[in-house]
């Protein structure tokens, strides 16, 4: 894109004509779309004419949001879904078959980890590896490996996958490289830079930002050669190969599963996206200052944040990310009960969400990573006392003041 990130988002809807010259795409809430000429309806079904048939496959409001996300990720096409998990599930259901093998980072969002468990019962084999080193990914590859999946900055311990080298490895082997960009957002990092074929975003998090809508997206960067992917159904090869993957994700993942993003949350997400850059600049700046404050505090034993010099992937983050994100996790000194600490915080909300304008905190092992059990938690480096913080856009002094009093 030639304009800057925010300009592009702000003017994206106006790239196509909008009814009544409104300045952004309105909410289209109709479940169905009718045609004067029945032949046109048939053409829309066959993909011979652009248009909408039934709201489960999308509507003009979701299309406008999809165009915006494609621009944000510099991709060629995007499909939106009702949640981030729906986006991830749709991509896997559409693209994987029994007998396939997947290599995934072991540092994963808890529900993605659980979803891989389900795929395993359906006949897919998953290898979880420490993806901070490409060697571990390379060693796990098999002839049946269909895709490699990583997150950018892992939640909650903030490990950063070896994004550049994994991208090279996948390109060399002709493998589909899927990156969950939720934690960085396309403002901080574009996985396309390191040759990702598909990029996933939970729109619920920083892109919407206001904690008032759920959504997810899968973007095709245009870099993957779908003719090398053995799981495309013959009847979906009726379009140019660049569109094969997205067509199959839309048909098998969106239409058949029905995890459709409705127009109202799509509109809220689109509005939130307009200020993504402003909010991220502020939240990341807050996070860095707060991380430094906490790292120097005697009652905090560990701070995991890529913006700190002692983070193992600090240099990579500084080179490739615009900022180091708004997520960190901390461990408190022995004897401090993490629940008592959370209850002493006045501003910070105990909540499972992240990427919100408000600062949120959660005791990870007791909540979002509880279901997976102690062994998997240990593999992921999640101590019982670990607290995850998602930093918001509050005034920095207020935030630091709140942590200072809660630790006193
Ligand atoms: C939250 C999150 C998801 C899931 O998104 P939802 O919108 O909550 O379904 C997926 N991946 C990561 C990294 C997340 O943080």
JSON list of N, CA, C and O in Angstrom, two decimals, residues 349-390:
[
{"chain": "A", "resi": 349, "resn": "UNK", "atom": "N", "xyz": [-8.11, -4.77, 35.96]},
{"chain": "A", "resi": 349, "resn": "UNK", "atom": "CA", "xyz": [-9.27, -5.66, 36.07]},
{"chain": "A", "resi": 349, "resn": "UNK", "atom": "C", "xyz": [-8.81, -7.11, 35.96]},
{"chain": "A", "resi": 349, "resn": "UNK", "atom": "O", "xyz": [-8.01, -7.45, 35.08]},
{"chain": "A", "resi": 350, "resn": "UNK", "atom": "N", "xyz": [-9.31, -7.97, 36.85]},
{"chain": "A", "resi": 350, "resn": "UNK", "atom": "CA", "xyz": [-9.05, -9.40, 36.73]},
{"chain": "A", "resi": 350, "resn": "UNK", "atom": "C", "xyz": [-9.96, -9.94, 35.63]},
{"chain": "A", "resi": 350, "resn": "UNK", "atom": "O", "xyz": [-11.18, -10.02, 35.81]},
{"chain": "A", "resi": 351, "resn": "UNK", "atom": "N", "xyz": [-9.36, -10.28, 34.50]},
{"chain": "A", "resi": 351, "resn": "UNK", "atom": "CA", "xyz": [-10.17, -10.65, 33.33]},
{"chain": "A", "resi": 351, "resn": "UNK", "atom": "C", "xyz": [-9.36, -11.53, 32.39]},
{"chain": "A", "resi": 351, "resn": "UNK", "atom": "O", "xyz": [-8.14, -11.41, 32.31]},
{"chain": "A", "resi": 352, "resn": "UNK", "atom": "N", "xyz": [-10.06, -12.39, 31.67]},
{"chain": "A", "resi": 352, "resn": "UNK", "atom": "CA", "xyz": [-9.39, -13.33, 30.75]},
{"chain": "A", "resi": 352, "resn": "UNK", "atom": "C", "xyz": [-9.08, -12.69, 29.40]},
{"chain": "A", "resi": 352, "resn": "UNK", "atom": "O", "xyz": [-8.41, -13.29, 28.58]},
{"chain": "A", "resi": 353, "resn": "UNK", "atom": "N", "xyz": [-9.58, -11.52, 29.14]},
{"chain": "A", "resi": 353, "resn": "UNK", "atom": "CA", "xyz": [-9.41, -10.91, 27.82]},
{"chain": "A", "resi": 353, "resn": "UNK", "atom": "C", "xyz": [-7.99, -10.32, 27.69]},
{"chain": "A", "resi": 353, "resn": "UNK", "atom": "O", "xyz": [-7.25, -10.24, 28.66]},
{"chain": "A", "resi": 354, "resn": "UNK", "atom": "N", "xyz": [-7.65, -9.91, 26.49]},
{"chain": "A", "resi": 354, "resn": "UNK", "atom": "CA", "xyz": [-6.39, -9.18, 26.28]},
{"chain": "A", "resi": 354, "resn": "UNK", "atom": "C", "xyz": [-6.54, -8.29, 25.06]},
{"chain": "A", "resi": 354, "resn": "UNK", "atom": "O", "xyz": [-7.50, -8.42, 24.30]},
{"chain": "A", "resi": 355, "resn": "UNK", "atom": "N", "xyz": [-5.61, -7.37, 24.91]},
{"chain": "A", "resi": 355, "resn": "UNK", "atom": "CA", "xyz": [-5.68, -6.44, 23.78]},
{"chain": "A", "resi": 355, "resn": "UNK", "atom": "C", "xyz": [-6.79, -5.42, 23.94]},
{"chain": "A", "resi": 355, "resn": "UNK", "atom": "O", "xyz": [-7.25, -4.83, 22.97]},
{"chain": "A", "resi": 356, "resn": "UNK", "atom": "N", "xyz": [-7.21, -5.20, 25.17]},
{"chain": "A", "resi": 356, "resn": "UNK", "atom": "CA", "xyz": [-8.28, -4.24, 25.47]},
{"chain": "A", "resi": 356, "resn": "UNK", "atom": "C", "xyz": [-7.67, -2.87, 25.75]},
{"chain": "A", "resi": 356, "resn": "UNK", "atom": "O", "xyz": [-6.49, -2.78, 26.10]},
{"chain": "A", "resi": 357, "resn": "UNK", "atom": "N", "xyz": [-8.47, -1.83, 25.66]},
{"chain": "A", "resi": 357, "resn": "UNK", "atom": "CA", "xyz": [-8.01, -0.50, 26.05]},
{"chain": "A", "resi": 357, "resn": "UNK", "atom": "C", "xyz": [-7.69, -0.43, 27.54]},
{"chain": "A", "resi": 357, "resn": "UNK", "atom": "O", "xyz": [-6.90, 0.40, 27.97]},
{"chain": "A", "resi": 358, "resn": "UNK", "atom": "N", "xyz": [-8.34, -1.28, 28.32]},
{"chain": "A", "resi": 358, "resn": "UNK", "atom": "CA", "xyz": [-8.13, -1.32, 29.77]},
{"chain": "A", "resi": 358, "resn": "UNK", "atom": "C", "xyz": [-7.04, -2.35, 30.12]},
{"chain": "A", "resi": 358, "resn": "UNK", "atom": "O", "xyz": [-6.94, -3.36, 29.43]},
{"chain": "A", "resi": 359, "resn": "UNK", "atom": "N", "xyz": [-6.30, -2.12, 31.16]},
{"chain": "A", "resi": 359, "resn": "UNK", "atom": "CA", "xyz": [-5.30, -3.10, 31.60]},
{"chain": "A", "resi": 359, "resn": "UNK", "atom": "C", "xyz": [-5.98, -4.23, 32.36]},
{"chain": "A", "resi": 359, "resn": "UNK", "atom": "O", "xyz": [-6.80, -3.99, 33.25]},
{"chain": "A", "resi": 360, "resn": "UNK", "atom": "N", "xyz": [-5.63, -5.46, 31.95]},
{"chain": "A", "resi": 360, "resn": "UNK", "atom": "CA", "xyz": [-6.28, -6.66, 32.49]},
{"chain": "A", "resi": 360, "resn": "UNK", "atom": "C", "xyz": [-5.22, -7.60, 33.03]},
{"chain": "A", "resi": 360, "resn": "UNK", "atom": "O", "xyz": [-4.10, -7.64, 32.53]},
{"chain": "A", "resi": 361, "resn": "UNK", "atom": "N", "xyz": [-5.59, -8.37, 34.04]},
{"chain": "A", "resi": 361, "resn": "UNK", "atom": "CA", "xyz": [-4.64, -9.32, 34.62]},
{"chain": "A", "resi": 361, "resn": "UNK", "atom": "C", "xyz": [-5.35, -10.64, 34.90]},
{"chain": "A", "resi": 361, "resn": "UNK", "atom": "O", "xyz": [-6.54, -10.65, 35.22]},
{"chain": "A", "resi": 362, "resn": "UNK", "atom": "N", "xyz": [-4.59, -11.74, 34.79]},
{"chain": "A", "resi": 362, "resn": "UNK", "atom": "CA", "xyz": [-5.20, -13.05, 35.05]},
{"chain": "A", "resi": 362, "resn": "UNK", "atom": "C", "xyz": [-4.15, -14.03, 35.60]},
{"chain": "A", "resi": 362, "resn": "UNK", "atom": "O", "xyz": [-3.01, -14.05, 35.12]},
{"chain": "A", "resi": 363, "resn": "UNK", "atom": "N", "xyz": [-4.51, -14.83, 36.61]},
{"chain": "A", "resi": 363, "resn": "UNK", "atom": "CA", "xyz": [-3.61, -15.88, 37.09]},
{"chain": "A", "resi": 363, "resn": "UNK", "atom": "C", "xyz": [-3.74, -17.09, 36.17]},
{"chain": "A", "resi": 363, "resn": "UNK", "atom": "O", "xyz": [-4.70, -17.85, 36.24]},
{"chain": "A", "resi": 364, "resn": "UNK", "atom": "N", "xyz": [-2.77, -17.25, 35.30]},
{"chain": "A", "resi": 364, "resn": "UNK", "atom": "CA", "xyz": [-2.88, -18.12, 34.13]},
{"chain": "A", "resi": 364, "resn": "UNK", "atom": "C", "xyz": [-3.16, -19.59, 34.47]},
{"chain": "A", "resi": 364, "resn": "UNK", "atom": "O", "xyz": [-4.07, -20.21, 33.92]},
{"chain": "A", "resi": 365, "resn": "UNK", "atom": "N", "xyz": [-2.33, -20.15, 35.38]},
{"chain": "A", "resi": 365, "resn": "UNK", "atom": "CA", "xyz": [-2.43, -21.59, 35.65]},
{"chain": "A", "resi": 365, "resn": "UNK", "atom": "C", "xyz": [-3.79, -21.96, 36.25]},
{"chain": "A", "resi": 365, "resn": "UNK", "atom": "O", "xyz": [-4.24, -23.10, 36.13]},
{"chain": "A", "resi": 366, "resn": "UNK", "atom": "N", "xyz": [-4.43, -21.00, 36.88]},
{"chain": "A", "resi": 366, "resn": "UNK", "atom": "CA", "xyz": [-5.69, -21.29, 37.57]},
{"chain": "A", "resi": 366, "resn": "UNK", "atom": "C", "xyz": [-6.91, -21.01, 36.70]},
{"chain": "A", "resi": 366, "resn": "UNK", "atom": "O", "xyz": [-8.04, -21.22, 37.12]},
{"chain": "A", "resi": 367, "resn": "UNK", "atom": "N", "xyz": [-6.68, -20.52, 35.50]},
{"chain": "A", "resi": 367, "resn": "UNK", "atom": "CA", "xyz": [-7.83, -20.12, 34.66]},
{"chain": "A", "resi": 367, "resn": "UNK", "atom": "C", "xyz": [-7.65, -20.65, 33.24]},
{"chain": "A", "resi": 367, "resn": "UNK", "atom": "O", "xyz": [-7.97, -21.80, 32.97]},
{"chain": "A", "resi": 368, "resn": "UNK", "atom": "N", "xyz": [-7.11, -19.82, 32.35]},
{"chain": "A", "resi": 368, "resn": "UNK", "atom": "CA", "xyz": [-7.08, -20.16, 30.93]},
{"chain": "A", "resi": 368, "resn": "UNK", "atom": "C", "xyz": [-6.21, -21.38, 30.60]},
{"chain": "A", "resi": 368, "resn": "UNK", "atom": "O", "xyz": [-6.43, -22.02, 29.59]},
{"chain": "A", "resi": 369, "resn": "UNK", "atom": "N", "xyz": [-5.23, -21.69, 31.44]},
{"chain": "A", "resi": 369, "resn": "UNK", "atom": "CA", "xyz": [-4.40, -22.87, 31.16]},
{"chain": "A", "resi": 369, "resn": "UNK", "atom": "C", "xyz": [-4.65, -23.98, 32.19]},
{"chain": "A", "resi": 369, "resn": "UNK", "atom": "O", "xyz": [-3.85, -24.90, 32.32]},
{"chain": "A", "resi": 370, "resn": "UNK", "atom": "N", "xyz": [-5.78, -23.90, 32.88]},
{"chain": "A", "resi": 370, "resn": "UNK", "atom": "CA", "xyz": [-6.11, -24.90, 33.90]},
{"chain": "A", "resi": 370, "resn": "UNK", "atom": "C", "xyz": [-6.43, -26.24, 33.27]},
{"chain": "A", "resi": 370, "resn": "UNK", "atom": "O", "xyz": [-5.91, -27.28, 33.67]},
{"chain": "A", "resi": 371, "resn": "UNK", "atom": "N", "xyz": [-7.27, -26.21, 32.22]},
{"chain": "A", "resi": 371, "resn": "UNK", "atom": "CA", "xyz": [-7.81, -27.44, 31.66]},
{"chain": "A", "resi": 371, "resn": "UNK", "atom": "C", "xyz": [-6.72, -28.36, 31.10]},
{"chain": "A", "resi": 371, "resn": "UNK", "atom": "O", "xyz": [-6.86, -29.58, 31.11]},
{"chain": "A", "resi": 372, "resn": "UNK", "atom": "N", "xyz": [-5.60, -27.79, 30.64]},
{"chain": "A", "resi": 372, "resn": "UNK", "atom": "CA", "xyz": [-4.60, -28.64, 30.00]},
{"chain": "A", "resi": 372, "resn": "UNK", "atom": "C", "xyz": [-3.77, -29.46, 30.99]},
{"chain": "A", "resi": 372, "resn": "UNK", "atom": "O", "xyz": [-3.09, -30.40, 30.58]},
{"chain": "A", "resi": 373, "resn": "UNK", "atom": "N", "xyz": [-3.84, -29.13, 32.27]},
{"chain": "A", "resi": 373, "resn": "UNK", "atom": "CA", "xyz": [-3.16, -29.95, 33.27]},
{"chain": "A", "resi": 373, "resn": "UNK", "atom": "C", "xyz": [-1.72, -29.55, 33.51]},
{"chain": "A", "resi": 373, "resn": "UNK", "atom": "O", "xyz": [-1.10, -28.85, 32.70]},
{"chain": "A", "resi": 374, "resn": "UNK", "atom": "N", "xyz": [-1.16, -30.03, 34.65]},
{"chain": "A", "resi": 374, "resn": "UNK", "atom": "CA", "xyz": [0.16, -29.58, 35.08]},
{"chain": "A", "resi": 374, "resn": "UNK", "atom": "C", "xyz": [1.31, -29.96, 34.14]},
{"chain": "A", "resi": 374, "resn": "UNK", "atom": "O", "xyz": [2.27, -29.20, 33.98]},
{"chain": "A", "resi": 375, "resn": "UNK", "atom": "N", "xyz": [1.19, -31.11, 33.47]},
{"chain": "A", "resi": 375, "resn": "UNK", "atom": "CA", "xyz": [2.32, -31.55, 32.63]},
{"chain": "A", "resi": 375, "resn": "UNK", "atom": "C", "xyz": [2.50, -30.64, 31.43]},
{"chain": "A", "resi": 375, "resn": "UNK", "atom": "O", "xyz": [3.60, -30.15, 31.15]},
{"chain": "A", "resi": 376, "resn": "UNK", "atom": "N", "xyz": [1.37, -30.38, 30.72]},
{"chain": "A", "resi": 376, "resn": "UNK", "atom": "CA", "xyz": [1.44, -29.51, 29.54]},
{"chain": "A", "resi": 376, "resn": "UNK", "atom": "C", "xyz": [1.82, -28.09, 29.97]},
{"chain": "A", "resi": 376, "resn": "UNK", "atom": "O", "xyz": [2.56, -27.40, 29.26]},
{"chain": "A", "resi": 377, "resn": "UNK", "atom": "N", "xyz": [1.33, -27.67, 31.15]},
{"chain": "A", "resi": 377, "resn": "UNK", "atom": "CA", "xyz": [1.71, -26.33, 31.64]},
{"chain": "A", "resi": 377, "resn": "UNK", "atom": "C", "xyz": [3.22, -26.26, 31.86]},
{"chain": "A", "resi": 377, "resn": "UNK", "atom": "O", "xyz": [3.86, -25.27, 31.50]},
{"chain": "A", "resi": 378, "resn": "UNK", "atom": "N", "xyz": [3.78, -27.33, 32.44]},
{"chain": "A", "resi": 378, "resn": "UNK", "atom": "CA", "xyz": [5.22, -27.33, 32.69]},
{"chain": "A", "resi": 378, "resn": "UNK", "atom": "C", "xyz": [5.99, -27.25, 31.37]},
{"chain": "A", "resi": 378, "resn": "UNK", "atom": "O", "xyz": [6.96, -26.50, 31.24]},
{"chain": "A", "resi": 379, "resn": "UNK", "atom": "N", "xyz": [5.51, -27.98, 30.36]},
{"chain": "A", "resi": 379, "resn": "UNK", "atom": "CA", "xyz": [6.17, -27.93, 29.03]},
{"chain": "A", "resi": 379, "resn": "UNK", "atom": "C", "xyz": [6.13, -26.52, 28.46]},
{"chain": "A", "resi": 379, "resn": "UNK", "atom": "O", "xyz": [7.02, -26.12, 27.71]},
{"chain": "A", "resi": 380, "resn": "UNK", "atom": "N", "xyz": [5.08, -25.79, 28.79]},
{"chain": "A", "resi": 380, "resn": "UNK", "atom": "CA", "xyz": [4.94, -24.44, 28.25]},
{"chain": "A", "resi": 380, "resn": "UNK", "atom": "C", "xyz": [5.58, -23.40, 29.16]},
{"chain": "A", "resi": 380, "resn": "UNK", "atom": "O", "xyz": [5.51, -22.20, 28.87]},
{"chain": "A", "resi": 381, "resn": "UNK", "atom": "N", "xyz": [6.20, -23.84, 30.25]},
{"chain": "A", "resi": 381, "resn": "UNK", "atom": "CA", "xyz": [6.89, -22.92, 31.14]},
{"chain": "A", "resi": 381, "resn": "UNK", "atom": "C", "xyz": [5.96, -22.04, 31.95]},
{"chain": "A", "resi": 381, "resn": "UNK", "atom": "O", "xyz": [6.26, -20.89, 32.23]},
{"chain": "A", "resi": 382, "resn": "UNK", "atom": "N", "xyz": [4.80, -22.58, 32.31]},
{"chain": "A", "resi": 382, "resn": "UNK", "atom": "CA", "xyz": [3.81, -21.79, 33.03]},
{"chain": "A", "resi": 382, "resn": "UNK", "atom": "C", "xyz": [3.80, -22.18, 34.52]},
{"chain": "A", "resi": 382, "resn": "UNK", "atom": "O", "xyz": [3.30, -23.26, 34.89]},
{"chain": "A", "resi": 383, "resn": "UNK", "atom": "N", "xyz": [4.38, -21.32, 35.34]},
{"chain": "A", "resi": 383, "resn": "UNK", "atom": "CA", "xyz": [4.41, -21.56, 36.78]},
{"chain": "A", "resi": 383, "resn": "UNK", "atom": "C", "xyz": [3.03, -21.31, 37.38]},
{"chain": "A", "resi": 383, "resn": "UNK", "atom": "O", "xyz": [2.23, -20.54, 36.83]},
{"chain": "A", "resi": 384, "resn": "UNK", "atom": "N", "xyz": [2.76, -21.96, 38.52]},
{"chain": "A", "resi": 384, "resn": "UNK", "atom": "CA", "xyz": [1.45, -21.77, 39.17]},
{"chain": "A", "resi": 384, "resn": "UNK", "atom": "C", "xyz": [1.20, -20.32, 39.55]},
{"chain": "A", "resi": 384, "resn": "UNK", "atom": "O", "xyz": [0.07, -19.87, 39.62]},
{"chain": "A", "resi": 385, "resn": "UNK", "atom": "N", "xyz": [2.30, -19.58, 39.81]},
{"chain": "A", "resi": 385, "resn": "UNK", "atom": "CA", "xyz": [2.15, -18.20, 40.28]},
{"chain": "A", "resi": 385, "resn": "UNK", "atom": "C", "xyz": [2.16, -17.17, 39.15]},
{"chain": "A", "resi": 385, "resn": "UNK", "atom": "O", "xyz": [2.09, -15.97, 39.40]},
{"chain": "A", "resi": 386, "resn": "UNK", "atom": "N", "xyz": [2.23, -17.65, 37.91]},
{"chain": "A", "resi": 386, "resn": "UNK", "atom": "CA", "xyz": [2.37, -16.70, 36.78]},
{"chain": "A", "resi": 386, "resn": "UNK", "atom": "C", "xyz": [1.10, -15.85, 36.61]},
{"chain": "A", "resi": 386, "resn": "UNK", "atom": "O", "xyz": [-0.01, -16.38, 36.59]},
{"chain": "A", "resi": 387, "resn": "UNK", "atom": "N", "xyz": [1.33, -14.56, 36.46]},
{"chain": "A", "resi": 387, "resn": "UNK", "atom": "CA", "xyz": [0.21, -13.63, 36.20]},
{"chain": "A", "resi": 387, "resn": "UNK", "atom": "C", "xyz": [0.44, -12.98, 34.85]},
{"chain": "A", "resi": 387, "resn": "UNK", "atom": "O", "xyz": [1.52, -12.44, 34.58]},
{"chain": "A", "resi": 388, "resn": "UNK", "atom": "N", "xyz": [-0.56, -13.05, 34.00]},
{"chain": "A", "resi": 388, "resn": "UNK", "atom": "CA", "xyz": [-0.46, -12.40, 32.69]},
{"chain": "A", "resi": 388, "resn": "UNK", "atom": "C", "xyz": [-1.09, -11.01, 32.78]},
{"chain": "A", "resi": 388, "resn": "UNK", "atom": "O", "xyz": [-2.16, -10.85, 33.35]},
{"chain": "A", "resi": 389, "resn": "UNK", "atom": "N", "xyz": [-0.39, -10.05, 32.18]},
{"chain": "A", "resi": 389, "resn": "UNK", "atom": "CA", "xyz": [-0.90, -8.67, 32.15]},
{"chain": "A", "resi": 389, "resn": "UNK", "atom": "C", "xyz": [-1.08, -8.24, 30.70]},
{"chain": "A", "resi": 389, "resn": "UNK", "atom": "O", "xyz": [-0.17, -8.40, 29.89]},
{"chain": "A", "resi": 390, "resn": "UNK", "atom": "N", "xyz": [-2.24, -7.74, 30.39]},
{"chain": "A", "resi": 390, "resn": "UNK", "atom": "CA", "xyz": [-2.48, -7.13, 29.08]},
{"chain": "A", "resi": 390, "resn": "UNK", "atom": "C", "xyz": [-2.62, -5.64, 29.33]},
{"chain": "A", "resi": 390, "resn": "UNK", "atom": "O", "xyz": [-3.56, -5.19, 29.99]}
]
